[in-house]
XYZ file of C-alpha atoms in Angstrom:
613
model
C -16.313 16.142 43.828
C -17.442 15.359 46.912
C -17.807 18.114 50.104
C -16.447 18.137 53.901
C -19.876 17.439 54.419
C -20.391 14.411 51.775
C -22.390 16.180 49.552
C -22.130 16.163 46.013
C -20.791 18.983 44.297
C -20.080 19.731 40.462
C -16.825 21.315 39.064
C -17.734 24.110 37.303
C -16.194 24.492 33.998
C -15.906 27.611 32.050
C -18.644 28.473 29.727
C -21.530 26.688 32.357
C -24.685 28.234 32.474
C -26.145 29.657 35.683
C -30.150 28.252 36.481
C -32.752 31.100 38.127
C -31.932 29.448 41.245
C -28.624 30.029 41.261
C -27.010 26.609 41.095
C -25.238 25.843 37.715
C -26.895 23.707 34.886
C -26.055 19.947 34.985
C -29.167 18.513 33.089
C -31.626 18.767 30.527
C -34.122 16.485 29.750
C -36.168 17.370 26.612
C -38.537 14.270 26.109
C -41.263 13.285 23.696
C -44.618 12.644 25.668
C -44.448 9.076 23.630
C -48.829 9.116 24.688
C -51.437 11.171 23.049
C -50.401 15.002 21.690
C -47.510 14.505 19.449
C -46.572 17.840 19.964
C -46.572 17.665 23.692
C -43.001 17.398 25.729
C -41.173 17.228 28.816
C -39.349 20.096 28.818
C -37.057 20.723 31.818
C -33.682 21.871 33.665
C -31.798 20.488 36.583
C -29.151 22.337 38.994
C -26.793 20.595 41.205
C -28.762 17.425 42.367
C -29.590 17.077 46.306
C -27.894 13.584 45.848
C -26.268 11.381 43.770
C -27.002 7.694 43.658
C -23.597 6.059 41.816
C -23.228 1.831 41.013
C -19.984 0.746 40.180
C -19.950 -2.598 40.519
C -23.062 -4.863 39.347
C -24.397 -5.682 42.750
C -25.095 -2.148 43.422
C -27.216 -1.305 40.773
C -30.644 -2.988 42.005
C -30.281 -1.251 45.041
C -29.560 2.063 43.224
C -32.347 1.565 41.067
C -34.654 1.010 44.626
C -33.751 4.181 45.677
C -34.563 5.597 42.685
C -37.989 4.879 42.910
C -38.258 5.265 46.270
C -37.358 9.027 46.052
C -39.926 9.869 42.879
C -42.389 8.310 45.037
C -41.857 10.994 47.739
C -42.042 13.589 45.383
C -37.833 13.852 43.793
C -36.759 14.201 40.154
C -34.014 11.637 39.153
C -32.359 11.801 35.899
C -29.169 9.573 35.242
C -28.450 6.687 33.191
C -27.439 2.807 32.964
C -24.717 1.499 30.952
C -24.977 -1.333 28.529
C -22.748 -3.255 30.774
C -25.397 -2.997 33.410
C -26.997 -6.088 31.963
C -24.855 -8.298 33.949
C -26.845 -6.895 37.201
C -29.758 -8.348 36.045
C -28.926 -11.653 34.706
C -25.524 -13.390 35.019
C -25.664 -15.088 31.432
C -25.884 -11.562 29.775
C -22.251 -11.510 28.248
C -20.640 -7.650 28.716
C -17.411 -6.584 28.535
C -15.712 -4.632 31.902
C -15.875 -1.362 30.897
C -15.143 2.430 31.950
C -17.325 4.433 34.457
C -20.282 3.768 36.897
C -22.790 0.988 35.349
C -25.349 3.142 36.852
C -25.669 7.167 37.863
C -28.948 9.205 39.248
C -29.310 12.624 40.082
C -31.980 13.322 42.599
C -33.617 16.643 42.594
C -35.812 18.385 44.432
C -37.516 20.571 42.172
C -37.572 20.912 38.257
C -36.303 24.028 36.527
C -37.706 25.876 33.317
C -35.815 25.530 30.328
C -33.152 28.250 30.231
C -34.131 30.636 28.135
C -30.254 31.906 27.221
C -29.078 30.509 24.002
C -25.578 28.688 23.643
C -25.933 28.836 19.656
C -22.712 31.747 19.908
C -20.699 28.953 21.550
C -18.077 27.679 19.210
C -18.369 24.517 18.598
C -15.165 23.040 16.989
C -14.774 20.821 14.097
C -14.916 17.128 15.541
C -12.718 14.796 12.975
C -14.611 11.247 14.030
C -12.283 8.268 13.756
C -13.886 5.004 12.939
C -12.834 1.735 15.488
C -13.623 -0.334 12.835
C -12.227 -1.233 9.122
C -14.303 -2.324 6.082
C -12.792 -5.891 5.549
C -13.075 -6.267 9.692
C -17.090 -5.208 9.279
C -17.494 -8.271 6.484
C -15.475 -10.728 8.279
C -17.512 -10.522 11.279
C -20.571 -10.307 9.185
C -19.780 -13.569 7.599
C -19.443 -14.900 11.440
C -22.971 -13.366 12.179
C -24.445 -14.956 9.193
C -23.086 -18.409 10.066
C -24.498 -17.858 13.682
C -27.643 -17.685 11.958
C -27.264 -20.386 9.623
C -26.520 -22.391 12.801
C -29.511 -21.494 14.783
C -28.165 -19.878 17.347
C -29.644 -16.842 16.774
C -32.313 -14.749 14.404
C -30.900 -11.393 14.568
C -27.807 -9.826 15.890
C -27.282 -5.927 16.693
C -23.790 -4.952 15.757
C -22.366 -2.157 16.551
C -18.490 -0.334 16.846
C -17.416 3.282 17.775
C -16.151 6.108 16.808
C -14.129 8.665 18.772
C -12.690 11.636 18.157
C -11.004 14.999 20.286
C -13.137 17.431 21.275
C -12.136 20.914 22.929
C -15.152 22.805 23.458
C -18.339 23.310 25.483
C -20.049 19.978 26.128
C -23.739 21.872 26.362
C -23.461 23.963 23.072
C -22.690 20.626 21.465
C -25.746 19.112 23.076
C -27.889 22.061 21.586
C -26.550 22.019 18.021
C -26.779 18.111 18.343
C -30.357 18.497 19.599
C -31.560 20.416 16.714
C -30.364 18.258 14.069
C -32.126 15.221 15.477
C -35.214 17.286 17.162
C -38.240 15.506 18.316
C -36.836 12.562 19.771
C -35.825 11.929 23.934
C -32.642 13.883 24.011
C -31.267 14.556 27.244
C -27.744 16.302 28.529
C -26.288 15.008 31.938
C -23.116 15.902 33.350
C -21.674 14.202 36.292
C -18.614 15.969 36.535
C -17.076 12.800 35.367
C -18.644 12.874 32.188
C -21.179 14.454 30.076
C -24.256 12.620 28.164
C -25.439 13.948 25.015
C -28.033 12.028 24.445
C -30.304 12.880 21.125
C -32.031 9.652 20.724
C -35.422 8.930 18.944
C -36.215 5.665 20.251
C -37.569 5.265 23.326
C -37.016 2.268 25.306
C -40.226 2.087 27.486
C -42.973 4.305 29.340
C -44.267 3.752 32.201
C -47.053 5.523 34.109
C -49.461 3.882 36.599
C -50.527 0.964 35.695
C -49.692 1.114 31.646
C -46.202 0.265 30.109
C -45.257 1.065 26.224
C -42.369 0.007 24.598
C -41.508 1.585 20.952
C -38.544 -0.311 19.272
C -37.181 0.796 16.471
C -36.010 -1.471 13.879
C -35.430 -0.649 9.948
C -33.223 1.792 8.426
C -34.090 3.882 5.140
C -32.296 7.027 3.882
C -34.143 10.592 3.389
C -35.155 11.037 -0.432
C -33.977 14.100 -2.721
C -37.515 14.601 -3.450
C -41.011 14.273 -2.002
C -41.812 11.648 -3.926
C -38.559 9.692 -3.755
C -39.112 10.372 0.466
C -42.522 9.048 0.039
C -41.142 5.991 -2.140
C -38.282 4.909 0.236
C -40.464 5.310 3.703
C -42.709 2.988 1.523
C -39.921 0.709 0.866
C -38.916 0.789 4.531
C -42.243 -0.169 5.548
C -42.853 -3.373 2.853
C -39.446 -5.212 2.480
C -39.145 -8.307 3.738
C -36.185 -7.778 5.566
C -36.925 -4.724 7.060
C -40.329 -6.163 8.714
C -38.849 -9.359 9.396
C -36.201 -7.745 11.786
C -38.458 -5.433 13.240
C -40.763 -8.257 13.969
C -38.289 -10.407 15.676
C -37.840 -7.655 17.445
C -41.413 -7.095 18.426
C -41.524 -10.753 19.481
C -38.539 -10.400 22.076
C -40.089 -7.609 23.406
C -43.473 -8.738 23.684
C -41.994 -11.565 25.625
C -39.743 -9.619 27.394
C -42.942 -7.035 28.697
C -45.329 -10.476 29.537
C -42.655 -10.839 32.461
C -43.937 -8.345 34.466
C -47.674 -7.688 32.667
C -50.840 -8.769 33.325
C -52.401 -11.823 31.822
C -52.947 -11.434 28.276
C -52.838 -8.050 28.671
C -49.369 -7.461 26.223
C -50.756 -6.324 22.960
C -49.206 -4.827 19.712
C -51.373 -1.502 18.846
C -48.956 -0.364 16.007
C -46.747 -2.399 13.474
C -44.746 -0.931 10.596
C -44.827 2.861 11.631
C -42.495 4.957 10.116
C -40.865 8.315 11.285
C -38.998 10.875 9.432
C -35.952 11.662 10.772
C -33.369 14.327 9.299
C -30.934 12.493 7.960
C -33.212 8.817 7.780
C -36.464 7.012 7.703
C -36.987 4.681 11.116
C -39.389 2.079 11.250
C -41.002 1.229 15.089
C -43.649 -0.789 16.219
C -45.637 -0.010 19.449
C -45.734 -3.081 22.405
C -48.301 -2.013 25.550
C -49.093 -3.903 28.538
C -51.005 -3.653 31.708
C -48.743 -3.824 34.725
C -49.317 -6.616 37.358
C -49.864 -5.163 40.752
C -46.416 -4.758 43.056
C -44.399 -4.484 39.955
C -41.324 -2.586 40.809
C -38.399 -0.560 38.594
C -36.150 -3.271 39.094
C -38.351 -5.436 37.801
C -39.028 -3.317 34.935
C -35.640 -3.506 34.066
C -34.955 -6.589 35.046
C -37.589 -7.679 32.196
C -36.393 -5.633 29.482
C -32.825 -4.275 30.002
C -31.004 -4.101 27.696
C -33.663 -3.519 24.949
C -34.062 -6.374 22.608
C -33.743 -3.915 19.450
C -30.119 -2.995 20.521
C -29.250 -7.067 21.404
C -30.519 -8.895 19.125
C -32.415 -12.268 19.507
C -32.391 -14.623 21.315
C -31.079 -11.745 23.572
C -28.450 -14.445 25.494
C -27.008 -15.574 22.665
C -26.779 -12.380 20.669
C -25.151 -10.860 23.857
C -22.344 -13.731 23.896
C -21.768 -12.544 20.364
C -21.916 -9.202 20.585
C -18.842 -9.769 23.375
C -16.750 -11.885 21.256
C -17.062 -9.386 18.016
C -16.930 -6.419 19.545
C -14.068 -5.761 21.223
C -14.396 -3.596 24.170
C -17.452 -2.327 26.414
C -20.712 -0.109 24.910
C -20.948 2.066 27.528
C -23.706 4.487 27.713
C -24.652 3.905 24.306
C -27.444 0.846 24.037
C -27.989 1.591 27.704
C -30.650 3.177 28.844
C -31.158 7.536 29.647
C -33.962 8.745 31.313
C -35.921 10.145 33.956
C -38.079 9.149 36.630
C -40.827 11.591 38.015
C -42.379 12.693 41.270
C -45.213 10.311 41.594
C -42.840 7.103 39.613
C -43.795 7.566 36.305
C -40.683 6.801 34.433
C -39.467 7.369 30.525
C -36.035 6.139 29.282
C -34.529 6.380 25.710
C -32.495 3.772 24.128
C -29.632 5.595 23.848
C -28.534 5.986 20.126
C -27.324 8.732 18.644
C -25.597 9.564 21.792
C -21.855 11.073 22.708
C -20.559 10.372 25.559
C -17.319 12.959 26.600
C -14.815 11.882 29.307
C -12.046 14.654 29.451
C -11.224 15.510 25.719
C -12.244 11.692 24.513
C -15.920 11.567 22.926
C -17.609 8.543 21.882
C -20.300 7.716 19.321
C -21.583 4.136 18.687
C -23.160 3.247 15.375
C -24.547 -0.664 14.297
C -27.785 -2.098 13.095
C -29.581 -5.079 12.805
C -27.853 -8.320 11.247
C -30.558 -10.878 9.927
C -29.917 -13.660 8.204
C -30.625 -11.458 4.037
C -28.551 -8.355 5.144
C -26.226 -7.848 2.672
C -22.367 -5.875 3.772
C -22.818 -3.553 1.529
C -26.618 -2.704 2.489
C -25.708 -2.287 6.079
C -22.225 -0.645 6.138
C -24.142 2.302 4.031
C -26.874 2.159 6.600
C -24.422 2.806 9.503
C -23.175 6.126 7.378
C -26.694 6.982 7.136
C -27.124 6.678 10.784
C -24.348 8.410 11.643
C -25.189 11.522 9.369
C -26.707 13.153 12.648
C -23.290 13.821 13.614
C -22.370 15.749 10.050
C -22.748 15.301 6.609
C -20.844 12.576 5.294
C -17.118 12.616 6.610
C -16.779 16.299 7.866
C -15.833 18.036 11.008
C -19.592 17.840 13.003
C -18.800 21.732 13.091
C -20.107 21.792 9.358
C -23.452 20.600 9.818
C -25.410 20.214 12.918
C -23.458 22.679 15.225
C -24.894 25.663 14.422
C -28.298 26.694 13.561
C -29.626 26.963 9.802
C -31.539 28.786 7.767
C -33.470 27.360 4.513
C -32.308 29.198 1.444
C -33.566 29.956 -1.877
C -31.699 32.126 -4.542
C -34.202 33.958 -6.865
C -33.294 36.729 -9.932
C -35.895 39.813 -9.453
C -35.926 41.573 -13.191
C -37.830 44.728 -13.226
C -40.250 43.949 -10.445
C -40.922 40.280 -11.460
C -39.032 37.169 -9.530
C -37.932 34.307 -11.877
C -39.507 30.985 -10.954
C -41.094 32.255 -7.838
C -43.116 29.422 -7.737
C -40.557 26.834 -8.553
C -38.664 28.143 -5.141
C -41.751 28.371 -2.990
C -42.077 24.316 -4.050
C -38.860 23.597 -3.088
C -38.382 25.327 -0.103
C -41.573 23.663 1.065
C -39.837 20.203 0.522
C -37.100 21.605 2.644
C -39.477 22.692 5.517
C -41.148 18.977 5.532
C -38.013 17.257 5.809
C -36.339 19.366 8.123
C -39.681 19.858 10.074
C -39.367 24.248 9.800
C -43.079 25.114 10.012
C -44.291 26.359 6.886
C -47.120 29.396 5.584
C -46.826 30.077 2.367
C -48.713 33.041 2.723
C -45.769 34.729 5.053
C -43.336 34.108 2.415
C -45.321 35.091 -0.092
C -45.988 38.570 1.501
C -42.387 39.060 2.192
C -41.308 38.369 -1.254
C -43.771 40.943 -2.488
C -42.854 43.816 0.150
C -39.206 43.248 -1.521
C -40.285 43.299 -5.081
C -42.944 46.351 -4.489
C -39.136 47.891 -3.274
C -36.940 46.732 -6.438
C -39.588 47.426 -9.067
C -36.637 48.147 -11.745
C -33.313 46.321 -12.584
C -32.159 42.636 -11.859
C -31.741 41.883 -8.537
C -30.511 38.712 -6.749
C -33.289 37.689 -3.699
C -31.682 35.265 -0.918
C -34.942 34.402 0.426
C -34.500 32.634 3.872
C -36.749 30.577 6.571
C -35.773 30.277 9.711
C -36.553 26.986 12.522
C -39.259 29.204 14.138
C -41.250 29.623 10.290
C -40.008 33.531 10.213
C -39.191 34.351 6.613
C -36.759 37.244 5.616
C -35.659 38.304 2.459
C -32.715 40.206 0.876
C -31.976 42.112 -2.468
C -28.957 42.227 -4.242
C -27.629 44.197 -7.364
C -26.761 41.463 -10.278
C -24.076 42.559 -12.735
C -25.009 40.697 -16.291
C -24.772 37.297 -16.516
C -21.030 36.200 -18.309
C -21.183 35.075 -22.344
C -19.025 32.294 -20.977
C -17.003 30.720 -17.939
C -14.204 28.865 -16.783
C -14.750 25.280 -14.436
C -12.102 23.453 -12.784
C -12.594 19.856 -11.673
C -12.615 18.898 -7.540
C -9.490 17.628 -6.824
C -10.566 15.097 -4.580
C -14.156 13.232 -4.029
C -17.208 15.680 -2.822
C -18.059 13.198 0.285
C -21.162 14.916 1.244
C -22.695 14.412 -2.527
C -25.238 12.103 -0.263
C -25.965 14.790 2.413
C -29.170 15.926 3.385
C -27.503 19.654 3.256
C -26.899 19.058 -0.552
C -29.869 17.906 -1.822
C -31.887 20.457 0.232
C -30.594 24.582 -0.155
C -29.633 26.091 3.350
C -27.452 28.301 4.735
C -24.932 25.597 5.903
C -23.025 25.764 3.225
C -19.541 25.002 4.568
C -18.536 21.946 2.694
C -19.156 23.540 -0.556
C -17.071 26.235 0.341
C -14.594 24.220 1.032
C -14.505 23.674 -2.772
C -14.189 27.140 -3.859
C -12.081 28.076 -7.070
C -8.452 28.272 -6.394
C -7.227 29.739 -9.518
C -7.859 33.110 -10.968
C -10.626 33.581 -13.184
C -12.716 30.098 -12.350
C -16.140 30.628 -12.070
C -16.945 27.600 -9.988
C -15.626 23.914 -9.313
C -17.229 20.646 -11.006
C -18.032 18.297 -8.032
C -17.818 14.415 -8.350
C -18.944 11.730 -5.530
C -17.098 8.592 -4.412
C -18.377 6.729 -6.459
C -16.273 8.998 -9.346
C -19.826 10.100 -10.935
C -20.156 13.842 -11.326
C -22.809 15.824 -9.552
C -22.953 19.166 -9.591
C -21.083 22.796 -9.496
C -21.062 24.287 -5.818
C -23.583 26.786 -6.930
C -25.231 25.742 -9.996
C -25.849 22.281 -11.860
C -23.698 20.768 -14.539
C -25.012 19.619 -18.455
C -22.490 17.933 -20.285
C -23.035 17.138 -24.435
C -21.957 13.548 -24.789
C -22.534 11.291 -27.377
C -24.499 14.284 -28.888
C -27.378 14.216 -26.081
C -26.952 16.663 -23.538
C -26.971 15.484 -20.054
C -27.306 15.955 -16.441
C -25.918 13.622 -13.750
C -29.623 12.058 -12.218
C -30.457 13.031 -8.169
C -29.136 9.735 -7.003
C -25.637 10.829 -7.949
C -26.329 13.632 -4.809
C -27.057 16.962 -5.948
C -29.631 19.762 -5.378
C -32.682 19.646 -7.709
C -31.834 23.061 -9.596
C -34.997 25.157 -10.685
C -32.933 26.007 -14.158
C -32.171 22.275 -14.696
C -35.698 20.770 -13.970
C -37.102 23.308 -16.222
C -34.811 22.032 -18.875
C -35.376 18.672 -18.286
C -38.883 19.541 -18.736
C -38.633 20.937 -21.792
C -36.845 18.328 -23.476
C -33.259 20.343 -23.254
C -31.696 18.082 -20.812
C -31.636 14.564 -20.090
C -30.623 12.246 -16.974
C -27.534 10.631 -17.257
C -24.885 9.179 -15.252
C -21.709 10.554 -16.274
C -18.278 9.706 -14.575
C -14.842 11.423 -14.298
C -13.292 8.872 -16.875
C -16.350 9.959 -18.955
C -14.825 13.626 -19.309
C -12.408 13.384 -22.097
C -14.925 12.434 -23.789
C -17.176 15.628 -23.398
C -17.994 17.764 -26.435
C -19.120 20.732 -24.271
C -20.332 21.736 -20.837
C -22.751 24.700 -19.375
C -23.364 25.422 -15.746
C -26.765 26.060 -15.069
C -29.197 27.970 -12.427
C -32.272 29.711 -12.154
C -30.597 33.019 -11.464
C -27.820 33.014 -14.208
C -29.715 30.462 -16.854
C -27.278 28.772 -18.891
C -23.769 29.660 -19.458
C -21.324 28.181 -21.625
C -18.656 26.409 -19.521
C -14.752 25.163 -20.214
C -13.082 22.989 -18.197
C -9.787 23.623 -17.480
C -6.648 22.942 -15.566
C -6.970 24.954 -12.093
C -2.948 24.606 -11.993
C -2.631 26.761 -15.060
């Protein structure tokens, strides 16, 4: 709202943090430095800004943009954004839809402030039930119409791309944090205007630019996380040598190479790095690196003008994929495929491409997912990409709530029998697959000492160990009396389809354990439920593995099938007790006898029966 005296002035909502200043948090920028240290980061805090620069109307967002860089040059922060629909601004044959909010918003600051130090992790966050805009046969009726664009010539590549909204009733900042760390390491940043709130927690960033050096770092190619190291290894590999997947990131690397020569140097745009992949939580992302030298008297609008919006969110030729991109998708991007980002005191300015982004107007959020349409992308191919893509919001179809809104530990369940742990180092291997994919830091040596302070303490009986790694490295473990072991228990089948089979959070062991739970045993005297996936292909028990005797081979559904790679079943695989197997629900009747298996409880004889009886 605006002051008597024309000022700008946030509304404070309830649960808003207080900076060391006094004024009451509005931003956070938390940036990759995409140069040199990967480690290094922009790390900061904003108050109230001094001023706030606002285009509503496409005419007014050069001049906004001006004043922009005007103001870093005398020494001011300013942190905002650009829609998608801002395109229009900078070229009248860039296709957009009229859409809701400003097309372009800056804070100006005076001064940056630290990183508050108080934690919103207590916040609760409440379970978000996304809603997709878009249906299955809609997605490969419009794919058809991409694909005959293509066959046509009228374009190479196509980004498309639909939402999903949902209600939210919560605080927008402790969503931003538990948002943040399950997409870390990326150019997240949280803006509130008062009008809405930004929570940006994007890993690609859109462009660089500091004196006279610009970098640009599309990212183009899609692969999901593996249940192992090796199958991780295996599909970054993939990612990084299928034709399709380099094809569409090089089209990509064309348009922007083209786009950067605009405002570069003579032969001074040069590609230093093709192919890279980075490890994401939930995904594998492929991006390419495009540098130039700046030509002298080069200004931000001319930055933008060259690249905006960014060719890997467009499509190519950008023109023509923008006219499509209009008539498929129905209504305006908004912040999402625009640009977030911040310009400096001095002008040095960073902005993300704004994926993985929510954007909150009263109760409404909004999410956008798409990829990259060439003319060998198969429907099936990409509509499972966009659920990998949108995993950062949740495993599979679940409330957000259940995965990435509150912190988690790693977790690894060991039996301690008179002063000796089972499989010790079995766990320690796993959990060390965890810690790479999640990106914990690991030292074995920590965890090692801390399991042997707790055995040195338990030196008789059988005890259960949770043994536990924080996000900071910090191991703690925890001892637990273990009543014998049961000659033989009761199952009951899932009574609908486990949709996170595929999650990150079940084929690695953590502390978010909330969709398993949500499969508990129902009837008296159940030991545990027997999981299946969509696909109607059984998986696993929510704490133990499944081996089924069929055809007189017993069997265990294979890691593809989405499960957690037990330390009891890969010994008996191993050993020649088990083997892989694919075995469906309509494959049960014909099951001579089941066992659920573990490290801690070994293998127990298991009946399945009817939880209704």
């Amino acid at each position: 709202m605006r002051c008597a005296s024309g000022c700008w002035r946030a509304r404070r909502r309830p649960g808003r943090q207080d900076l060391p200043d006094g004024s009451v948090l509005q931003t956070l920028v938390d940036f990759a430095e995409p140069r040199g240290d990967a480690t290094a980061r922009l790390r900061v805090a904003f108050g109230a800004p001094s001023r706030v620069l606002v285009a509503r109307t496409p005419d007014e967002v050069r001049p906004v943009l001006e004043t922009v860089e005007a103001l870093a040059r005398e020494g001011r922060w300013c942190v905002g954004y650009l829609r998608y629909e801002a395109a229009a601004a900078f070229d009248p044959a860039f296709a957009v839809h009229a859409g809701e909010g400003p097309l372009a918003w800056f804070g100006v600051h005076d001064a940056a402030q630290p990183w508050p130090e108080t934690d919103t992790a207590g916040d609760r966050v409440p379970a978000v039930d996304w809603q997709a805009g878009l249906s299955r046969a809609a997605f490969d009726r419009n794919m058809q119409a991409i694909h005959r664009a293509i066959g046509n010539g009228e374009l190479y590549q196509l980004n498309y791309t639909a939402p999903l909204r949902a209600e939210f009733h919560g605080h927008a900042r402790a969503w931003f944090e538990a948002l943040r760390k399950a997409q870390p390491d990326g150019y997240a940043a949280f803006i509130d205007t008062g009008e809405e709130q930004v929570l940006s927690v994007s890993p690609e960033l859109f462009f660089d630019w500091h004196g006279d050096r610009i970098l640009a770092r599309p990212m183009k190619g899609t692969a999901p996380r593996g249940a192992t190291a090796a199958e991780d290894e295996a599909l970054a590999l993939r990612l990084r040598t299928v034709p399709k997947e380099r094809a569409e990131n090089v089209m990509i690397v064309d348009l922007i190479r083209n786009d950067l020569s605009r405002v570069a140097q003579p032969f001074s745009v040069r590609v230093p790095r093709l192919f890279h992949t980075e490890a994401l939580p939930t995904v594998w992302q492929m991006t390419s690196d495009v540098e130039a030298a700046v030509r002298d008297g080069v200004s931000l609008v001319d930055v933008f003008a060259a690249l905006f919006p960014c060719g890997s969110i467009t499509g190519a030729p950008k023109v023509s994929a923008m006219r499509m991109i209009r008539e498929l998708e129905p209504e305006a991007r908004g912040v999402y495929c625009g640009a977030v980002g911040v310009v400096r005191p001095g002008g040095h300015a960073t902005f993300n491409v704004p994926i993985r982004t929510v954007t909150l107007r009263g109760t409404e959020a909004r999410c956008g997912i798409g990829s990259g349409i060439t003319a060998d992308a198969g429907a099936d191919a990409e509509w499972e990409e966009w659920r990998h893509k949108r995993a950062f919001l949740g495993p599979g179809n679940t409330p957000v709530s259940s995965a990435a809104m509150s912190a988690f530990e790693l977790l690894e369940t060991l039996a301690l029998v008179d002063g000796t742990l089972r499989d010790a180092p079995a766990h320690l291997s796993r959990m060390r697959n965890a810690a790479a994919h999640f990106g914990y830091p690991w030292n074995e040596a920590l965890l090692a000492e801390c399991l042997q302070r707790l055995s040195d303490d338990h030196s008789t009986g059988a005890w259960r160990v949770r043994l536990l790694l924080d996000a900071q490295g910090q191991p703690r473990a925890q001892a637990f009396a273990m009543d014998a072991a049961p000659a033989r228990v009761r199952l009951q089948l899932a009574a609908r389809a486990f949709a996170e089979a595929d999650s990150e959070f079940s084929r690695f062991k953590t502390t978010h354990r909330a969709h398993y739970e949500a499969f508990a045993p129902t009837a008296p005297g159940v030991f545990d439920t027997l999981l299946w996936n969509r696909r109607g292909e059984i998986t696993e028990c929510t704490r133990g593995n499944i081996a089924l005797l069929l055809d007189g081979r017993w069997l265990t559904p294979p890691l593809r099938c989405g499960l957690l790679n037990g330390i009891g079943r890969a010994n008996r695989l191993r050993d020649g007790q088990l083997a892989e197997a694919v075995v469906r629900v309509d494959d049960l009747p014909r099951v001579q006898a089941l066992a659920f298996v573990n490290s801690l409880r070994g293998w127990l004889d298991a009946d399945l029966c009817d939880p209704q009886k």
